[in-house]
XYZ file of C-alpha atoms in Angstrom:
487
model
C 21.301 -5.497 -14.664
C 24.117 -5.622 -16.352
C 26.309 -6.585 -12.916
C 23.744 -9.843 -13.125
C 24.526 -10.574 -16.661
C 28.376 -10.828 -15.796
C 27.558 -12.889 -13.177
C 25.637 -15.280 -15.438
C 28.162 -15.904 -17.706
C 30.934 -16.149 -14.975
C 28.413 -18.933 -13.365
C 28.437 -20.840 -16.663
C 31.699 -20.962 -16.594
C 32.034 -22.455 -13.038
C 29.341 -24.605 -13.611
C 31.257 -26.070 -16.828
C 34.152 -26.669 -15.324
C 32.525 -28.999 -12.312
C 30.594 -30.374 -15.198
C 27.161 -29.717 -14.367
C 25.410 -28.633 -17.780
C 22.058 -28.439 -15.787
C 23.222 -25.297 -13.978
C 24.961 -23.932 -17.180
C 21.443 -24.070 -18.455
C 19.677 -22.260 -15.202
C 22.700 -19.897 -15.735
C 22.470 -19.287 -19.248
C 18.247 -18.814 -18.566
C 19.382 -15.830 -15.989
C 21.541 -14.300 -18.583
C 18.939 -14.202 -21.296
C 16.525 -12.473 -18.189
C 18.749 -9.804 -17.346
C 19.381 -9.157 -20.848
C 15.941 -8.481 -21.987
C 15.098 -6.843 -18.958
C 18.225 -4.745 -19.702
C 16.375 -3.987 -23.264
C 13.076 -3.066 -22.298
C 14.829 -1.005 -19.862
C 17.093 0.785 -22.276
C 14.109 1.175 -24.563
C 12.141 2.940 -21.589
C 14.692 5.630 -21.967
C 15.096 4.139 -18.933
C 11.137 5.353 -17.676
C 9.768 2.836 -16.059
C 6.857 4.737 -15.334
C 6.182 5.489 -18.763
C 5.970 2.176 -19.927
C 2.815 2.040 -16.773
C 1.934 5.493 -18.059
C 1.114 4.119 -21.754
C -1.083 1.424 -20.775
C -2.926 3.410 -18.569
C -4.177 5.825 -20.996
C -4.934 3.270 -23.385
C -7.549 1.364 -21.305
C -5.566 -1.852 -20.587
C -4.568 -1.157 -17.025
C -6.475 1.554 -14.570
C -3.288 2.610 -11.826
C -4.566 4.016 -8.824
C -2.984 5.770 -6.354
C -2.157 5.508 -2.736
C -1.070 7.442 0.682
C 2.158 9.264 0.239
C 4.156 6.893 2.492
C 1.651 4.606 3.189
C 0.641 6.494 6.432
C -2.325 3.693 8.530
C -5.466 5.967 8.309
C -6.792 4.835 11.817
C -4.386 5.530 13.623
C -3.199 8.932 12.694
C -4.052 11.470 14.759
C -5.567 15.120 12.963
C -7.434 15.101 10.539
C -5.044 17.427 8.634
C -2.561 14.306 8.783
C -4.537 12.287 6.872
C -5.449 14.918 3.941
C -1.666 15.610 3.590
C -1.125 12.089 3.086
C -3.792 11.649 0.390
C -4.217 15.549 -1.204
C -0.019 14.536 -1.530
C -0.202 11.053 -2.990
C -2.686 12.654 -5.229
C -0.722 15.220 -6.899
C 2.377 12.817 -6.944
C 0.210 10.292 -9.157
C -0.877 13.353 -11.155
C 2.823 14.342 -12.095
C 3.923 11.705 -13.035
C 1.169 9.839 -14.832
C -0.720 12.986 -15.742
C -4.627 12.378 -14.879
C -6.098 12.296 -11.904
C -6.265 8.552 -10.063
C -10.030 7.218 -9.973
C -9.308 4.862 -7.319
C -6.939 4.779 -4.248
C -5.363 1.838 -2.204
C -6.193 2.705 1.391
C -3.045 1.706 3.160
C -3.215 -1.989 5.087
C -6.766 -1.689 3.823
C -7.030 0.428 6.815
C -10.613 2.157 7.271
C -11.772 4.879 10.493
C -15.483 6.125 10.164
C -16.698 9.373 11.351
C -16.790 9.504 15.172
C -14.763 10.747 18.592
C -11.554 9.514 19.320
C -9.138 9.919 21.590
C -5.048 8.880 21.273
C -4.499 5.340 22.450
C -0.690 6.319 23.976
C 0.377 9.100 25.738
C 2.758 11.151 23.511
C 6.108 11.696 24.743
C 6.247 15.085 26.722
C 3.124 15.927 26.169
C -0.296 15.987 29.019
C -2.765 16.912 26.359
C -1.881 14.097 23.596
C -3.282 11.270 25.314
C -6.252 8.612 25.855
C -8.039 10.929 28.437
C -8.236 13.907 25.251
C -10.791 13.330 22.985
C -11.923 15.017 19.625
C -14.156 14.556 16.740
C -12.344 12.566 13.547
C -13.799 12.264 9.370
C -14.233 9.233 7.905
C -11.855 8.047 5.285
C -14.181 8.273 2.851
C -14.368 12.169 3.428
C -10.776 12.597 2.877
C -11.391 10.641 -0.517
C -14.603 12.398 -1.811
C -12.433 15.964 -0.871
C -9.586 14.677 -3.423
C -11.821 13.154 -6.373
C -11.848 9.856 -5.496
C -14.265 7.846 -6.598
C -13.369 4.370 -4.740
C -11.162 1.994 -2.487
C -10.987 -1.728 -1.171
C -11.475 -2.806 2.242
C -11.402 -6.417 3.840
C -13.622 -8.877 3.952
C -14.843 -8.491 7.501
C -15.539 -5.110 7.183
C -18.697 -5.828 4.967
C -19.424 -8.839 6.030
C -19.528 -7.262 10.008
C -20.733 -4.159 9.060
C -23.613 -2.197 10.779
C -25.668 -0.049 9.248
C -25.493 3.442 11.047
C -28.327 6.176 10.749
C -30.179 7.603 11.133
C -27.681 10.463 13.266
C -28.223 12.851 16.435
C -25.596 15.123 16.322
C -24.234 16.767 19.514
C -22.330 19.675 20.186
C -19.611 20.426 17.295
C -22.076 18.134 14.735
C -19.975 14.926 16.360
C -22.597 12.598 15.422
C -23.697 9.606 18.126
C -24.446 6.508 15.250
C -27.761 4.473 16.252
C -26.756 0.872 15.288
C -29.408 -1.057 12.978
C -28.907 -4.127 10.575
C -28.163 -3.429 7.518
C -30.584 -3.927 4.526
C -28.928 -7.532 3.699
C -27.589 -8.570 7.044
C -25.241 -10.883 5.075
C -23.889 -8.098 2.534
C -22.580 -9.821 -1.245
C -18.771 -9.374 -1.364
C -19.081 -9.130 -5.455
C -20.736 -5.958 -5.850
C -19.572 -2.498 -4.625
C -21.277 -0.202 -1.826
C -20.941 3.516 -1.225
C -19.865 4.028 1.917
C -22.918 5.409 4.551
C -21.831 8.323 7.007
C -22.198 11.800 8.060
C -21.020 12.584 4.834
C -23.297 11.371 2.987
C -25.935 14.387 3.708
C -23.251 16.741 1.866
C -22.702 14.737 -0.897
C -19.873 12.033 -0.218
C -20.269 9.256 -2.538
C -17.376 6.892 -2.607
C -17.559 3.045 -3.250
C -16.014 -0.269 -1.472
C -14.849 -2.959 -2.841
C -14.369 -5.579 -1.051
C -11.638 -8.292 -0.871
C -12.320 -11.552 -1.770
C -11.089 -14.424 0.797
C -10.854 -17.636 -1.740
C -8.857 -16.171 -3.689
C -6.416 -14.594 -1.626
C -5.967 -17.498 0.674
C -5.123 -19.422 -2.906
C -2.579 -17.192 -3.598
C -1.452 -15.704 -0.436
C -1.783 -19.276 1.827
C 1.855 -20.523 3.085
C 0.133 -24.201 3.161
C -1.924 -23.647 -0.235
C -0.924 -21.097 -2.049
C 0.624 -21.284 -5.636
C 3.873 -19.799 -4.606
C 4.592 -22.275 -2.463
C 4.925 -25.391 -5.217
C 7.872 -27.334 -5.093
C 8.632 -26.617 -8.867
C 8.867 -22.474 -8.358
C 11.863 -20.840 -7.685
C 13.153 -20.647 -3.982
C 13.375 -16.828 -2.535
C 15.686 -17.301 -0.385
C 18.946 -19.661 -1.245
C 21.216 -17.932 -3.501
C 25.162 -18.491 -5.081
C 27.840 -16.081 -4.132
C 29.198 -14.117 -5.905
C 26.403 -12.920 -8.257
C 22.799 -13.349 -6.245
C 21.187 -15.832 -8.740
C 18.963 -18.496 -7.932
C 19.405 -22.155 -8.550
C 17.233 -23.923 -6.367
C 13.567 -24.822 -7.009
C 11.561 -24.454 -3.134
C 11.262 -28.342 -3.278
C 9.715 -28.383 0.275
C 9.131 -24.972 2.384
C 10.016 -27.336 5.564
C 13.249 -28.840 4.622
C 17.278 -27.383 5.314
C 18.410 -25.175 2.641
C 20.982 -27.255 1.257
C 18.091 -30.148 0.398
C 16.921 -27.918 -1.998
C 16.864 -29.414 -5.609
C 18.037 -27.601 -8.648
C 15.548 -25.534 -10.827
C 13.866 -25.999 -13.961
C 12.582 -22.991 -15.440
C 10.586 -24.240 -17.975
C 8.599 -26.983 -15.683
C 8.181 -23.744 -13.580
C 6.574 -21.659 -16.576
C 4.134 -25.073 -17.327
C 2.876 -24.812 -13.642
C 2.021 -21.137 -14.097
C -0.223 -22.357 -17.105
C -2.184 -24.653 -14.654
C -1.967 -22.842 -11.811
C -3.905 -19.853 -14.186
C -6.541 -22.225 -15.152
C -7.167 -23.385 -11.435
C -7.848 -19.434 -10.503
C -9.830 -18.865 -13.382
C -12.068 -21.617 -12.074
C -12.325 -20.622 -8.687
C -13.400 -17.303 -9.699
C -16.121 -18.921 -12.273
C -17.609 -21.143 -9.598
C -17.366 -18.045 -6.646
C -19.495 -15.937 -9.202
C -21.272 -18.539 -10.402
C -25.084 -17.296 -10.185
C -24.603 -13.698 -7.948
C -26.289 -11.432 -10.444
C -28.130 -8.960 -8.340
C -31.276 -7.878 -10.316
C -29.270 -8.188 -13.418
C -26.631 -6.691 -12.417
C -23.419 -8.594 -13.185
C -21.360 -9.518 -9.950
C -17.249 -8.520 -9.532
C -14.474 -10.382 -7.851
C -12.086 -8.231 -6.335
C -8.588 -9.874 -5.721
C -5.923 -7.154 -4.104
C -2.161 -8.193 -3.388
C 1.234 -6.454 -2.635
C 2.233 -5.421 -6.460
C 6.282 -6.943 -4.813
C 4.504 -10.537 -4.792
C 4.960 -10.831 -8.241
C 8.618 -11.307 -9.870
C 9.850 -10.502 -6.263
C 8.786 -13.234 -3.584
C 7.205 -15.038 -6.487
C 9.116 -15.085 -9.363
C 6.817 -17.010 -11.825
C 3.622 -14.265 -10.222
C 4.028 -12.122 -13.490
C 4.279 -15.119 -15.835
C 0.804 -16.772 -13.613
C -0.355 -13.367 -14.088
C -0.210 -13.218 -18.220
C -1.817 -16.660 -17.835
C -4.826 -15.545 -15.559
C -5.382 -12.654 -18.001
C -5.578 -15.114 -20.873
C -7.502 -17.350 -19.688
C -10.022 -14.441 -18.937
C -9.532 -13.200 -22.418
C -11.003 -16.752 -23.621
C -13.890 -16.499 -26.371
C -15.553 -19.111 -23.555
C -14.937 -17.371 -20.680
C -17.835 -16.460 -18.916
C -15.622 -14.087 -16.551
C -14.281 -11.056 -18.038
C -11.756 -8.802 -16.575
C -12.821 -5.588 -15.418
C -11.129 -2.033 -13.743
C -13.395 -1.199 -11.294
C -13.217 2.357 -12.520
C -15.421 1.225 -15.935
C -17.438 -1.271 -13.489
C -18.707 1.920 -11.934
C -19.368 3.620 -15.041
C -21.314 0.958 -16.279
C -23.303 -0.302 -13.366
C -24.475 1.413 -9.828
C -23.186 0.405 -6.381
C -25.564 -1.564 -4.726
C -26.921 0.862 -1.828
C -25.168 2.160 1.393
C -22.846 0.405 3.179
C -21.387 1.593 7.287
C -18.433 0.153 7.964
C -16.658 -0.417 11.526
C -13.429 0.390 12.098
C -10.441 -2.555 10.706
C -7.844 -3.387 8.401
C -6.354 -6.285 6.491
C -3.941 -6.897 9.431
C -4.103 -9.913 11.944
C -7.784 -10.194 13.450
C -8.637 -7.371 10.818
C -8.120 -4.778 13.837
C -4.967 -2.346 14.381
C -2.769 -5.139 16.437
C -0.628 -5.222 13.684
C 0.666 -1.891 14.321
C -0.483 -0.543 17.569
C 0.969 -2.722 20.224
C 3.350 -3.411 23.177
C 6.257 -3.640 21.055
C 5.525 -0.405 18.439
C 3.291 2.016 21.169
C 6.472 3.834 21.365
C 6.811 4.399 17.708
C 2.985 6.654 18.325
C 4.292 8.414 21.373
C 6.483 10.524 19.575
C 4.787 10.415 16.152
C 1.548 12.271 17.941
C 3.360 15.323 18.969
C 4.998 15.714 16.196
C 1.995 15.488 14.087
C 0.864 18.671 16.349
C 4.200 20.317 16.203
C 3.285 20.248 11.982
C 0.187 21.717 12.517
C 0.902 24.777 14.196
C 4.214 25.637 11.966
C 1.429 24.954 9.040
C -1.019 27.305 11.064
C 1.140 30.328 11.852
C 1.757 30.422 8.323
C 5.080 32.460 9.111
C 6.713 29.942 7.157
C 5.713 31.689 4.000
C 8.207 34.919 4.437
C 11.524 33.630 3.231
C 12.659 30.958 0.781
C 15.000 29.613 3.573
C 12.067 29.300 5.703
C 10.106 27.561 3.364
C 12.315 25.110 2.727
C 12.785 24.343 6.595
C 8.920 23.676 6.584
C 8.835 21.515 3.750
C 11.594 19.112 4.841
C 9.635 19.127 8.292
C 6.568 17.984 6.969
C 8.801 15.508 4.505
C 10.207 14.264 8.102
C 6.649 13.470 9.545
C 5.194 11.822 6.588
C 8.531 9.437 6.630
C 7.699 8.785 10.431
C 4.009 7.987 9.611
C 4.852 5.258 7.371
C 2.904 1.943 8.321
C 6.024 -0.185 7.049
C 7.922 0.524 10.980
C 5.675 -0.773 12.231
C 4.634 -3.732 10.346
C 8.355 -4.710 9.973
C 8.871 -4.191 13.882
C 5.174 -6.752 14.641
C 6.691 -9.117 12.314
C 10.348 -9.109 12.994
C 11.480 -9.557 9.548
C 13.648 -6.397 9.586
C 12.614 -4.770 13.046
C 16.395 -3.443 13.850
C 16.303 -1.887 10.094
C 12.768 -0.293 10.652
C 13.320 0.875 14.186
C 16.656 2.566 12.670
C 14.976 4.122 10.307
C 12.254 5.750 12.194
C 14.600 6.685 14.825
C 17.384 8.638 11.793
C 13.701 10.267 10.814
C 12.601 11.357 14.205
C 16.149 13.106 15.093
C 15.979 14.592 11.243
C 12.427 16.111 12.567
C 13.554 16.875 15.851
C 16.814 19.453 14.441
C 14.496 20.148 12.300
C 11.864 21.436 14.340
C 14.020 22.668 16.778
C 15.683 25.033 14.015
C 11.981 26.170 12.851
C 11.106 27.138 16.940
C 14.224 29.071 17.285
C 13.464 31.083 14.028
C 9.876 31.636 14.994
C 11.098 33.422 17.922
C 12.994 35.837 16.255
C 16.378 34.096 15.365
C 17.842 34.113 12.069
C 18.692 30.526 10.523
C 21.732 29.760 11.242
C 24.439 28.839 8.681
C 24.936 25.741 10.739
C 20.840 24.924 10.848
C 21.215 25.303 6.492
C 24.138 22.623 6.334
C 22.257 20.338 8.450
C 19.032 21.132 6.289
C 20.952 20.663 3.160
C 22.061 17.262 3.995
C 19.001 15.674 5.106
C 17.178 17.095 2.223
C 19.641 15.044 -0.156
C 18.840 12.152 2.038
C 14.987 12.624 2.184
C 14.302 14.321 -0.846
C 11.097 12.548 -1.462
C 7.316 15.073 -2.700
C 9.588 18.060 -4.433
C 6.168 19.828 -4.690
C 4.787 19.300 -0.561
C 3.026 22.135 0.680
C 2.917 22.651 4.346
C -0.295 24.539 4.522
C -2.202 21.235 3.674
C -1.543 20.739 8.135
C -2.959 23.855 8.652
């Protein structure tokens, strides 16, 4: 922060000199950013966290948690995959915010429900990881009642699609055969929660949905309507060198970069203030008589968190101004955690849900395709290489060993992260993403390798240690992981 300070004041300068006091003034408005930022920073002791930390214990914010590396839930393989992701971003959110999370963001909004399933590739060297081997898979939702979580958000489609499944026949190994019926309300409210129905439900499973909005995303997220996209907001991507700053407003998403006009911060800050009020409408007139037998009706309205301040810069600025206008005397729309929604009012009834995501087409495209199947025929096996180290359970008999076994199951978790292969669909960084899964996949592959050849009898090698060593000061991510949550 400090760097962009300098650079600030070294723009002024320039921009004095070629006599354009606009810019000094854009210049001197980045220097005054970076230096509060710089002083809520400093008075953070340098924590951001704590500064989240403080407002979630007081009741003004409820932070949930999420999937240790953002692992997709439908397409990962055991089930043991899927509680190490969650039992592990569970215990990360309990460290370092110390409670337990209420509420967890299901990664890509990705949902599987209880059924058979068998592996849509055919791992790499392997006969028995592949589409003709089938086995029995829980629903999200179990994973999530098993850690104390109470609730998570899926797409629109899911509810408004969804079937209502029960009563079950079970077969051999209780793998349940679903008899499809409509639902209760064959056109299910989006503005009220649902527990999710499944086999789980006989044992006790009760966690709610809560379902994504469409209106108000597209309003925000829409390249052709959304808010970011005003002419008056600061453009992502043109920047001055040396220094990074922005000077350019986006003017027109369509036009060459250097047709971009200069920006004005504060006619930027005034557009936040209508843009709030414009929100705070649509959500009055979407909730506008939904009551459900007196029971008040909730808009839920997820984005990425990096929307705000990052592709948007003005999003945490239209953000204070949403809140406000929600914190009107007049407002008939409060705001609302959906943690103290559900202790105030029931979810409205069982829900089933098919299987989807907030992707393209609400399916898996987004990462399961011709250009990232490879990425799943080597994450499969070594999913099943994790769960029998995890299984033997000779990892346990020296701290050397130990170590091995966590960095292993470190390695996988990095190679189940959904960003590969949403970066790789999308091409925005696909020779970064596929570089990074590869640098994790040989990590887990010496890795593994090591752990085989010491199973069988052979000490580690000093060798095998220095190569541990390093890539543990590389990946050095979940200090606490416990490899018996694969076994």
């Amino acid at each position: 922060m400090q760097r962009k300070i300098d650079s600030a004041q070294l723009d002024q300068a320039y921009f004095a000199k070629n006599g354009d006091t606009h810019l000094v003034e854009v210049a001197r408005f980045w220097e005054s950013f970076f230096a509060r930022a710089l002083e809520d920073f400093e008075a953070l002791g340098g924590d951001i966290l704590k500064g989240f930390q403080h407002f979630d214990e007081t009741g003004q914010i409820n932070i949930i948690t999420c999937a240790a590396t953002h692992g997709y839930f439908p397409l990962l393989g055991f089930d043991s995959c899927i509680a190490a992701q969650v039992k592990t971003g569970v215990a990360t959110h309990k460290k370092h915010f110390g409670r337990h999370p209420r509420g967890i963001w299901a990664p890509e909004c990705g949902y599987r429900p209880s059924g058979t399933w068998s592996y849509p590739v055919q791992a790499a060297g392997s006969s028995m990881l592949g589409p003709n081997s089938s086995f029995h898979r829980q629903g999200v939702e179990q994973f999530l009642a098993s850690n104390g979580i109470d609730f998570f958000f899926v797409d629109t489609h899911l509810v408004e699609t969804s079937a209502k499944f029960t009563p079950y026949d079970f077969l051999f190994g209780g793998v349940p055969i679903a008899l499809e019926e409509e639902t209760d309300a064959p056109h299910p409210s989006l503005y009220r929660p649902y527990l999710v129905d499944g086999p789980g439900r006989a044992d006790g499973v009760n966690v709610s949905i809560f379902p994504r909005d469409p209106k108000t995303g597209t309003q925000v997220w829409s390249g052709d309507i959304g808010y970011p996209g005003d002419p008056v907001y600061l453009d992502f991507h043109k920047k001055r060198w040396p220094g990074g700053h922005r000077y350019w407003q986006v003017t027109n998403s369509k036009i060459d970069m250097a047709l971009k006009t200069p920006y004005y911060p504060q006619h930027a800050l005034d557009r936040t203030r209508g843009h709030a009020e414009h929100f705070a409408y649509i959500c009055r007139d979407t909730l506008l008589n939904r009551s459900t037998n007196g029971t008040p009706p909730i808009l839920t309205s997820p984005f990425d968190a990096e929307l705000f301040g990052h592709w948007w810069f003005e999003g945490v600025e239209w953000l204070k101004n949403v809140a406000l206008q929600f914190a009107r005397e007049d407002s008939p729309v409060k705001l609302i955690s959906c943690a103290d929604y559900l202790d105030l009012h029931q979810p409205s009834g069982y829900l089933a849900l098919p299987e989807g995501s907030w992707g393209k087409n609400g399916t898996n495209e987004v990462w399961l395709n011709p250009d990232t199947s490879w990425t799943w025929k080597h994450i499969y096996p070594a999913e099943e290489a994790v769960r029998q180290m995890a299984a033997k359970g000779t990892w346990k008999k020296s701290t050397e060993a130990t170590r091995l076994a966590k960095q292993i199951c470190r390695e996988l978790l990095l190679l189940e992260s959904s960003d590969w292969q949403f970066l790789i669909t999308t091409g925005s960084a696909r020779d970064y993403a596929e570089k990074r899964f590869n640098t994790h996949l040989d990590q887990f592959r010496v890795l593994i390798d090591a752990w085989r050849r010491h199973d069988a009898g052979q000490p580690l090698s000093a060798e095998t240690m220095h190569s541990l060593s390093e890539i543990e000061q590389r990946d050095s991510v979940f200090a606490d992981i416990d490899p018996s949550l694969w076994a």
